[in-house]
PDB file of C-alpha atoms in Angstrom:
ATOM      1  CA  MET J   1     100.189 125.604 137.058  1.00 62.00           C
ATOM      2  CA  ILE J   2      96.714 124.136 136.489  1.00 86.00           C
ATOM      3  CA  ALA J   3      96.031 124.166 132.746  1.00 94.00           C
ATOM      4  CA  GLN J   4      92.619 125.807 132.960  1.00 94.00           C
ATOM      5  CA  THR J   5      94.006 128.620 135.114  1.00 96.00           C
ATOM      6  CA  ALA J   6      96.969 129.076 132.774  1.00 97.00           C
ATOM      7  CA  HIS J   7      94.729 129.554 129.755  1.00 97.00           C
ATOM      8  CA  LEU J   8      92.593 132.061 131.649  1.00 97.00           C
ATOM      9  CA  ALA J   9      95.735 133.956 132.672  1.00 97.00           C
ATOM     10  CA  ILE J  10      96.801 134.321 129.052  1.00 98.00           C
ATOM     11  CA  GLY J  11      93.308 135.334 128.008  1.00 97.00           C
ATOM     12  CA  THR J  12      93.014 138.058 130.660  1.00 97.00           C
ATOM     13  CA  GLY J  13      96.519 139.413 130.178  1.00 97.00           C
ATOM     14  CA  ASP J  14      97.906 138.133 133.473  1.00 97.00           C
ATOM     15  CA  GLY J  15     100.419 136.122 131.458  1.00 97.00           C
ATOM     16  CA  ASP J  16     102.011 136.365 128.024  1.00 98.00           C
ATOM     17  CA  TYR J  17     102.475 132.714 127.042  1.00 98.00           C
ATOM     18  CA  PHE J  18     102.070 129.128 128.237  1.00 97.00           C
ATOM     19  CA  THR J  19     104.157 126.262 126.856  1.00 96.00           C
ATOM     20  CA  ASN J  20     102.005 123.264 127.840  1.00 95.00           C
ATOM     21  CA  SER J  21      98.725 123.679 125.968  1.00 97.00           C
ATOM     22  CA  TRP J  22      97.515 120.298 124.710  1.00 96.00           C
ATOM     23  CA  ASP J  23      96.023 120.943 121.289  1.00 96.00           C
ATOM     24  CA  THR J  24      92.920 118.741 121.643  1.00 94.00           C
ATOM     25  CA  LEU J  25      92.608 118.206 125.389  1.00 94.00           C
ATOM     26  CA  HIS J  26      92.828 121.890 126.291  1.00 96.00           C
ATOM     27  CA  ASN J  27      91.019 123.347 123.286  1.00 95.00           C
ATOM     28  CA  THR J  28      87.907 124.061 125.364  1.00 94.00           C
ATOM     29  CA  PHE J  29      90.073 126.004 127.832  1.00 95.00           C
ATOM     30  CA  PHE J  30      91.594 127.876 124.870  1.00 97.00           C
ATOM     31  CA  GLU J  31      88.202 128.861 123.498  1.00 96.00           C
ATOM     32  CA  GLU J  32      86.764 129.764 126.909  1.00 96.00           C
ATOM     33  CA  ALA J  33      89.731 132.087 127.554  1.00 97.00           C
ATOM     34  CA  GLY J  34      89.145 134.098 124.396  1.00 98.00           C
ATOM     35  CA  GLY J  35      90.388 131.877 121.596  1.00 98.00           C
ATOM     36  CA  THR J  36      92.029 133.270 118.505  1.00 98.00           C
ATOM     37  CA  GLY J  37      90.697 136.742 119.180  1.00 97.00           C
ATOM     38  CA  VAL J  38      93.159 137.002 122.077  1.00 98.00           C
ATOM     39  CA  MET J  39      95.823 134.352 121.603  1.00 98.00           C
ATOM     40  CA  THR J  40      97.466 132.031 119.093  1.00 98.00           C
ATOM     41  CA  LYS J  41      98.661 128.449 119.159  1.00 98.00           C
ATOM     42  CA  VAL J  42     102.240 128.702 117.912  1.00 97.00           C
ATOM     43  CA  GLY J  43     104.332 125.834 116.597  1.00 94.00           C
ATOM     44  CA  THR J  44     104.272 122.285 117.951  1.00 97.00           C
ATOM     45  CA  LEU J  45     106.678 121.886 120.843  1.00 97.00           C
ATOM     46  CA  VAL J  46     106.022 118.171 121.447  1.00 96.00           C
ATOM     47  CA  GLU J  47     104.380 115.613 119.172  1.00 96.00           C
ATOM     48  CA  GLY J  48     102.611 112.352 119.988  1.00 95.00           C
ATOM     49  CA  ALA J  49     101.553 112.864 123.618  1.00 96.00           C
ATOM     50  CA  LEU J  50      99.456 110.005 124.982  1.00 96.00           C
ATOM     51  CA  GLN J  51      96.921 109.642 127.761  1.00 97.00           C
ATOM     52  CA  GLY J  52      94.930 106.692 128.933  1.00 97.00           C
ATOM     53  CA  TYR J  53      94.180 103.968 131.426  1.00 98.00           C
ATOM     54  CA  LEU J  54      96.571 101.194 132.429  1.00 98.00           C
ATOM     55  CA  VAL J  55      96.472  98.029 134.526  1.00 98.00           C
ATOM     56  CA  ASP J  56      99.165  95.821 135.960  1.00 98.00           C
ATOM     57  CA  LYS J  57     100.462  93.289 133.464  1.00 98.00           C
ATOM     58  CA  ALA J  58      99.237  90.266 135.428  1.00 98.00           C
ATOM     59  CA  SER J  59      95.658  91.560 135.289  1.00 98.00           C
ATOM     60  CA  TYR J  60      95.988  92.349 131.601  1.00 98.00           C
ATOM     61  CA  ASP J  61      97.391  88.915 130.819  1.00 98.00           C
ATOM     62  CA  ALA J  62      94.507  87.398 132.810  1.00 97.00           C
ATOM     63  CA  GLY J  63      92.050  89.044 130.436  1.00 98.00           C
ATOM     64  CA  VAL J  64      91.330  92.570 131.740  1.00 98.00           C
ATOM     65  CA  THR J  65      92.073  94.390 128.503  1.00 98.00           C
ATOM     66  CA  ASP J  66      89.214  96.899 128.087  1.00 98.00           C
ATOM     67  CA  LEU J  67      87.989  99.647 130.392  1.00 98.00           C
ATOM     68  CA  ALA J  68      84.346  98.606 129.988  1.00 97.00           C
ATOM     69  CA  MET J  69      85.088  95.239 131.593  1.00 98.00           C
ATOM     70  CA  LEU J  70      85.055  97.123 134.916  1.00 97.00           C
ATOM     71  CA  LYS J  71      81.237  97.204 134.627  1.00 97.00           C
ATOM     72  CA  ASP J  72      81.381  93.671 136.024  1.00 97.00           C
ATOM     73  CA  PRO J  73      81.375  94.115 139.840  1.00 97.00           C
ATOM     74  CA  GLU J  74      83.478  90.986 140.320  1.00 96.00           C
ATOM     75  CA  ILE J  75      86.192  92.284 138.010  1.00 97.00           C
ATOM     76  CA  ALA J  76      85.977  95.753 139.567  1.00 97.00           C
ATOM     77  CA  LYS J  77      86.554  94.322 143.052  1.00 96.00           C
ATOM     78  CA  ARG J  78      89.980  93.071 141.989  1.00 96.00           C
ATOM     79  CA  PHE J  79      91.091  96.721 141.861  1.00 97.00           C
ATOM     80  CA  ASP J  80      89.475  97.754 145.153  1.00 96.00           C
ATOM     81  CA  ALA J  81      92.226  99.286 147.297  1.00 91.00           C
ATOM     82  CA  ASP J  82      90.095 100.744 150.097  1.00 92.00           C
ATOM     83  CA  GLY J  83      87.491  98.055 150.674  1.00 94.00           C
ATOM     84  CA  ASP J  84      84.428  99.894 149.389  1.00 94.00           C
ATOM     85  CA  GLY J  85      83.708  97.287 146.715  1.00 94.00           C
ATOM     86  CA  THR J  86      84.511  99.494 143.715  1.00 97.00           C
ATOM     87  CA  ALA J  87      87.580  99.664 141.514  1.00 97.00           C
ATOM     88  CA  ASP J  88      89.947 102.473 142.467  1.00 96.00           C
ATOM     89  CA  LEU J  89      91.213 104.578 139.588  1.00 96.00           C
ATOM     90  CA  ALA J  90      94.232 106.765 140.280  1.00 95.00           C
ATOM     91  CA  GLY J  91      92.904 109.696 138.304  1.00 96.00           C
ATOM     92  CA  CYS J  92      93.299 113.286 137.233  1.00 95.00           C
ATOM     93  CA  VAL J  93      93.577 116.560 139.157  1.00 91.00           C
ATOM     94  CA  PRO J  94      90.620 118.925 138.576  1.00 92.00           C
ATOM     95  CA  GLY J  95      91.619 121.705 136.204  1.00 91.00           C
ATOM     96  CA  TRP J  96      94.094 119.655 134.192  1.00 93.00           C
ATOM     97  CA  GLY J  97      91.570 118.784 131.490  1.00 93.00           C
ATOM     98  CA  CYS J  98      91.977 115.011 131.677  1.00 96.00           C
ATOM     99  CA  GLU J  99      89.434 114.871 134.512  1.00 95.00           C
ATOM    100  CA  ARG J 100      86.725 116.033 132.113  1.00 94.00           C
ATOM    101  CA  VAL J 101      87.445 113.135 129.755  1.00 96.00           C
ATOM    102  CA  ILE J 102      87.542 110.587 132.580  1.00 98.00           C
ATOM    103  CA  GLU J 103      84.299 111.824 134.127  1.00 97.00           C
ATOM    104  CA  HIS J 104      82.609 111.770 130.727  1.00 97.00           C
ATOM    105  CA  GLU J 105      83.793 108.247 129.980  1.00 97.00           C
ATOM    106  CA  LEU J 106      82.773 106.850 133.361  1.00 98.00           C
ATOM    107  CA  THR J 107      79.216 107.844 132.501  1.00 97.00           C
ATOM    108  CA  GLU J 108      79.415 106.981 128.805  1.00 97.00           C
ATOM    109  CA  TYR J 109      80.672 103.436 129.422  1.00 97.00           C
ATOM    110  CA  GLY J 110      78.349 102.766 132.388  1.00 97.00           C
ATOM    111  CA  LEU J 111      81.042 102.591 135.069  1.00 98.00           C
ATOM    112  CA  ARG J 112      79.584 104.911 137.725  1.00 97.00           C
ATOM    113  CA  ASP J 113      78.494 102.082 140.033  1.00 97.00           C
ATOM    114  CA  THR J 114      81.720 100.098 139.890  1.00 98.00           C
ATOM    115  CA  VAL J 115      84.573 102.606 139.564  1.00 98.00           C
ATOM    116  CA  THR J 116      85.756 105.349 141.938  1.00 97.00           C
ATOM    117  CA  HIS J 117      87.762 108.157 140.350  1.00 97.00           C
ATOM    118  CA  ASN J 118      90.348 109.143 142.970  1.00 96.00           C
ATOM    119  CA  GLN J 119      91.408 112.759 142.507  1.00 95.00           C
ATOM    120  CA  GLY J 120      93.835 114.845 144.491  1.00 90.00           C
ATOM    121  CA  GLU J 121      97.596 115.325 144.501  1.00 92.00           C
ATOM    122  CA  TYR J 122      98.540 113.101 141.580  1.00 94.00           C
ATOM    123  CA  ASN J 123     102.100 112.352 142.658  1.00 92.00           C
ATOM    124  CA  ALA J 124     100.886 111.100 146.051  1.00 93.00           C
ATOM    125  CA  ILE J 125      98.145 108.973 144.509  1.00 95.00           C
ATOM    126  CA  ILE J 126     100.451 107.467 141.885  1.00 95.00           C
ATOM    127  CA  ALA J 127     103.172 106.792 144.476  1.00 94.00           C
ATOM    128  CA  ASP J 128     100.683 104.636 146.391  1.00 95.00           C
ATOM    129  CA  THR J 129      99.687 102.943 143.130  1.00 96.00           C
ATOM    130  CA  ILE J 130     103.313 102.142 142.293  1.00 96.00           C
ATOM    131  CA  ALA J 131     103.866 100.753 145.803  1.00 96.00           C
ATOM    132  CA  ARG J 132     100.874  98.451 145.425  1.00 96.00           C
ATOM    133  CA  GLN J 133     102.164  97.212 142.077  1.00 96.00           C
ATOM    134  CA  LYS J 134     105.554  96.460 143.627  1.00 95.00           C
ATOM    135  CA  ASN J 135     103.717  94.407 146.272  1.00 96.00           C
ATOM    136  CA  GLY J 136     102.056  92.343 143.559  1.00 96.00           C
ATOM    137  CA  GLU J 137      98.605  93.917 143.952  1.00 96.00           C
ATOM    138  CA  PRO J 138      96.336  94.724 140.999  1.00 97.00           C
ATOM    139  CA  ILE J 139      96.349  98.399 140.015  1.00 97.00           C
ATOM    140  CA  ARG J 140      94.477 100.605 137.600  1.00 96.00           C
ATOM    141  CA  TYR J 141      95.429 104.188 136.901  1.00 97.00           C
ATOM    142  CA  PHE J 142      95.415 107.080 134.487  1.00 98.00           C
ATOM    143  CA  THR J 143      98.615 108.664 133.210  1.00 97.00           C
ATOM    144  CA  TRP J 144     100.048 110.551 130.272  1.00 96.00           C
ATOM    145  CA  THR J 145     103.250 110.970 128.319  1.00 94.00           C
ATOM    146  CA  PRO J 146     105.562 112.765 128.563  1.00 93.00           C
ATOM    147  CA  TYR J 147     105.874 112.017 132.282  1.00 94.00           C
ATOM    148  CA  TRP J 148     108.106 109.975 134.569  1.00 93.00           C
ATOM    149  CA  VAL J 149     105.436 107.424 135.552  1.00 95.00           C
ATOM    150  CA  SER J 150     105.952 105.382 132.388  1.00 92.00           C
ATOM    151  CA  GLY J 151     109.603 105.044 133.359  1.00 89.00           C
ATOM    152  CA  ALA J 152     108.627 103.614 136.758  1.00 92.00           C
ATOM    153  CA  LEU J 153     105.743 101.467 135.447  1.00 94.00           C
ATOM    154  CA  VAL J 154     106.877 100.529 131.963  1.00 93.00           C
ATOM    155  CA  PRO J 155     104.106  99.648 129.464  1.00 94.00           C
ATOM    156  CA  GLY J 156     104.691  96.194 128.066  1.00 94.00           C
ATOM    157  CA  ARG J 157     106.755  95.145 131.063  1.00 94.00           C
ATOM    158  CA  ASP J 158     105.002  96.195 134.282  1.00 96.00           C
ATOM    159  CA  VAL J 159     101.661  97.424 132.949  1.00 97.00           C
ATOM    160  CA  GLU J 160      99.578  97.588 129.771  1.00 97.00           C
ATOM    161  CA  TRP J 161      97.353 100.224 128.187  1.00 97.00           C
ATOM    162  CA  LEU J 162      93.628  99.429 128.325  1.00 98.00           C
ATOM    163  CA  SER J 163      91.404  99.939 125.316  1.00 98.00           C
ATOM    164  CA  VAL J 164      87.955 101.535 125.446  1.00 98.00           C
ATOM    165  CA  PRO J 165      84.860 100.282 123.571  1.00 97.00           C
ATOM    166  CA  TYR J 166      84.629 103.289 121.244  1.00 97.00           C
ATOM    167  CA  THR J 167      85.654 106.937 121.054  1.00 97.00           C
ATOM    168  CA  SER J 168      83.516 109.369 123.052  1.00 96.00           C
ATOM    169  CA  LEU J 169      85.055 112.696 124.065  1.00 95.00           C
ATOM    170  CA  PRO J 170      83.353 115.461 126.061  1.00 93.00           C
ATOM    171  CA  ASP J 171      81.779 118.495 124.359  1.00 86.00           C
ATOM    172  CA  GLY J 172      81.550 116.603 121.079  1.00 87.00           C
ATOM    173  CA  GLY J 173      85.327 116.559 120.818  1.00 86.00           C
ATOM    174  CA  THR J 174      87.084 114.715 118.017  1.00 87.00           C
ATOM    175  CA  GLY J 175      90.559 113.370 117.482  1.00 90.00           C
ATOM    176  CA  ASN J 176      92.573 110.261 116.709  1.00 95.00           C
ATOM    177  CA  THR J 177      92.409 108.066 119.820  1.00 97.00           C
ATOM    178  CA  GLU J 178      94.171 105.073 118.282  1.00 96.00           C
ATOM    179  CA  PHE J 179      97.659 104.067 119.385  1.00 94.00           C
ATOM    180  CA  ASP J 180      99.473 100.828 118.686  1.00 92.00           C
ATOM    181  CA  GLY J 181      96.262  99.121 117.596  1.00 94.00           C
ATOM    182  CA  LYS J 182      94.247 100.212 120.640  1.00 96.00           C
ATOM    183  CA  ASN J 183      91.608 102.860 121.200  1.00 98.00           C
ATOM    184  CA  LEU J 184      92.959 104.625 124.292  1.00 98.00           C
ATOM    185  CA  GLY J 185      89.907 106.862 124.722  1.00 97.00           C
ATOM    186  CA  PHE J 186      92.007 110.051 124.631  1.00 97.00           C
ATOM    187  CA  ALA J 187      93.163 111.864 121.523  1.00 95.00           C
ATOM    188  CA  VAL J 188      96.804 111.362 120.629  1.00 96.00           C
ATOM    189  CA  ASP J 189      97.851 114.960 121.158  1.00 96.00           C
ATOM    190  CA  ASN J 190     100.445 117.635 120.493  1.00 97.00           C
ATOM    191  CA  LEU J 191     101.736 120.186 122.995  1.00 97.00           C
ATOM    192  CA  ARG J 192     101.473 123.727 121.663  1.00 97.00           C
ATOM    193  CA  ILE J 193     102.693 127.083 122.932  1.00 98.00           C
ATOM    194  CA  ILE J 194      99.869 129.576 123.339  1.00 98.00           C
ATOM    195  CA  ALA J 195     100.734 133.259 123.431  1.00 98.00           C
ATOM    196  CA  ARG J 196      98.826 136.514 123.484  1.00 98.00           C
ATOM    197  CA  ASN J 197      98.491 138.084 120.056  1.00 98.00           C
ATOM    198  CA  ASP J 198      99.775 141.453 121.308  1.00 98.00           C
ATOM    199  CA  PHE J 199     102.820 139.757 122.863  1.00 98.00           C
ATOM    200  CA  LEU J 200     103.638 137.962 119.602  1.00 98.00           C
ATOM    201  CA  GLU J 201     103.308 141.175 117.616  1.00 98.00           C
ATOM    202  CA  ALA J 202     105.611 143.034 119.998  1.00 98.00           C
ATOM    203  CA  ASN J 203     108.129 140.194 120.230  1.00 98.00           C
ATOM    204  CA  PRO J 204     108.871 138.700 116.803  1.00 98.00           C
ATOM    205  CA  ALA J 205     111.945 136.890 118.133  1.00 98.00           C
ATOM    206  CA  ALA J 206     109.844 135.050 120.700  1.00 98.00           C
ATOM    207  CA  ALA J 207     107.193 134.302 118.077  1.00 98.00           C
ATOM    208  CA  LYS J 208     109.797 132.702 115.812  1.00 98.00           C
ATOM    209  CA  LEU J 209     111.367 130.750 118.688  1.00 98.00           C
ATOM    210  CA  PHE J 210     107.955 129.365 119.670  1.00 98.00           C
ATOM    211  CA  GLU J 211     107.392 128.404 116.042  1.00 98.00           C
ATOM    212  CA  VAL J 212     110.614 126.479 115.461  1.00 98.00           C
ATOM    213  CA  ALA J 213     111.427 124.912 118.868  1.00 98.00           C
ATOM    214  CA  LYS J 214     110.701 121.193 119.173  1.00 97.00           C
ATOM    215  CA  ILE J 215     111.543 118.745 121.970  1.00 97.00           C
ATOM    216  CA  ASP J 216     111.429 114.969 121.724  1.00 95.00           C
ATOM    217  CA  ILE J 217     108.761 113.544 124.003  1.00 94.00           C
ATOM    218  CA  ASN J 218     111.150 110.921 125.397  1.00 91.00           C
ATOM    219  CA  ASP J 219     113.595 113.629 126.483  1.00 94.00           C
ATOM    220  CA  ILE J 220     110.881 115.250 128.608  1.00 94.00           C
ATOM    221  CA  SER J 221     109.920 111.953 130.223  1.00 92.00           C
ATOM    222  CA  ALA J 222     113.582 111.263 130.997  1.00 91.00           C
ATOM    223  CA  GLU J 223     114.004 114.673 132.637  1.00 94.00           C
ATOM    224  CA  ASN J 224     110.812 114.178 134.649  1.00 92.00           C
ATOM    225  CA  LYS J 225     112.240 110.862 135.886  1.00 91.00           C
ATOM    226  CA  LEU J 226     115.429 112.629 137.027  1.00 94.00           C
ATOM    227  CA  ILE J 227     113.288 115.015 139.069  1.00 94.00           C
ATOM    228  CA  ALA J 228     111.195 112.176 140.509  1.00 90.00           C
ATOM    229  CA  ASP J 229     114.389 110.338 141.493  1.00 92.00           C
ATOM    230  CA  GLY J 230     115.573 113.285 143.583  1.00 94.00           C
ATOM    231  CA  GLY J 231     117.115 115.704 141.117  1.00 95.00           C
ATOM    232  CA  ASN J 232     114.572 118.358 141.999  1.00 94.00           C
ATOM    233  CA  THR J 233     116.670 121.270 143.257  1.00 97.00           C
ATOM    234  CA  PRO J 234     117.073 124.414 141.113  1.00 96.00           C
ATOM    235  CA  GLU J 235     120.736 123.514 140.631  1.00 97.00           C
ATOM    236  CA  ALA J 236     119.897 119.983 139.500  1.00 97.00           C
ATOM    237  CA  ILE J 237     117.247 121.202 137.075  1.00 97.00           C
ATOM    238  CA  ASP J 238     119.643 123.801 135.667  1.00 97.00           C
ATOM    239  CA  LYS J 239     122.074 120.948 135.000  1.00 97.00           C
ATOM    240  CA  HIS J 240     119.346 118.934 133.256  1.00 97.00           C
ATOM    241  CA  VAL J 241     118.786 121.919 130.981  1.00 97.00           C
ATOM    242  CA  ALA J 242     122.488 122.456 130.307  1.00 97.00           C
ATOM    243  CA  ASP J 243     123.028 118.768 129.570  1.00 97.00           C
ATOM    244  CA  TRP J 244     120.086 118.698 127.166  1.00 97.00           C
ATOM    245  CA  ILE J 245     121.304 121.791 125.326  1.00 98.00           C
ATOM    246  CA  ALA J 246     124.799 120.320 125.016  1.00 98.00           C
ATOM    247  CA  ALA J 247     123.321 117.145 123.524  1.00 97.00           C
ATOM    248  CA  HIS J 248     121.221 119.157 121.034  1.00 98.00           C
ATOM    249  CA  GLN J 249     123.530 122.113 120.479  1.00 98.00           C
ATOM    250  CA  ALA J 250     123.044 122.416 116.720  1.00 98.00           C
ATOM    251  CA  ASP J 251     119.243 122.463 116.989  1.00 97.00           C
ATOM    252  CA  TYR J 252     119.368 124.901 119.881  1.00 98.00           C
ATOM    253  CA  ASP J 253     121.726 127.251 118.068  1.00 98.00           C
ATOM    254  CA  GLY J 254     119.510 127.078 114.999  1.00 98.00           C
ATOM    255  CA  TRP J 255     116.434 128.119 116.995  1.00 98.00           C
ATOM    256  CA  LEU J 256     118.264 131.111 118.438  1.00 98.00           C
ATOM    257  CA  ALA J 257     119.598 132.144 115.050  1.00 98.00           C
ATOM    258  CA  ALA J 258     116.107 132.035 113.551  1.00 98.00           C
ATOM    259  CA  ALA J 259     114.742 134.058 116.465  1.00 98.00           C
ATOM    260  CA  ARG J 260     117.460 136.717 116.134  1.00 97.00           C
ATOM    261  CA  ASP J 261     116.860 136.973 112.396  1.00 97.00           C
ATOM    262  CA  ALA J 262     113.136 137.523 112.997  1.00 97.00           C
ATOM    263  CA  ALA J 263     113.932 140.449 115.293  1.00 93.00           C
ATOM    264  CA  LYS J 264     116.025 142.325 112.722  1.00 87.00           C
TER     265      LYS J 264
END
């Protein structure tokens, strides 16, 4: 589900909860959908989610280390995949939230004349990007963690994160954008569960479960990679879930116990 639509659904009562609300990135969606008067951010399901821009390692090692370097038309042309003279950026689907940051930064860093933000079905766009990297071509793309892409294009081995000149987020947004000594241009984020206030009041067990459940970010990326590699049937995904629970049985049992106690 598109993140903006999901927040609106919770705000209007078409849904009860959504488990993939990025605390900083989606806060505007949260506020626009009614904010704390309608819903609550409960717990922190995933910590340390990253977003940003990456290039192939050969380009990085050759000196393309900062997004603003794409202002130079000659550098931008190295990443031109369709022959229009501008650098192609495999970007973000409208409605996800990341597209607002990218569009803001393209203007803020003066990249409108040299960079094309390619938007559409992300998995199709990134598949073409991965194919070009395998063929030894320069690539530049946006991605996030947790997701399977960083298992196919491994930072530090196949690609590298780009830095940005300084932090500038849309709507006056703030947040820590530093990771591993680089300014990635996106806030290092946490994934929260948002739920309607009336749902939480009526379902104390669910409220407690949302509060205590936590999943390691690397486990989500690994499961996404299983799906991308063909394990995408309902049966396969059910097995992913069962295997994860078996590997984290004590934590899982503890969450359920806490939830049951809250319902007493």
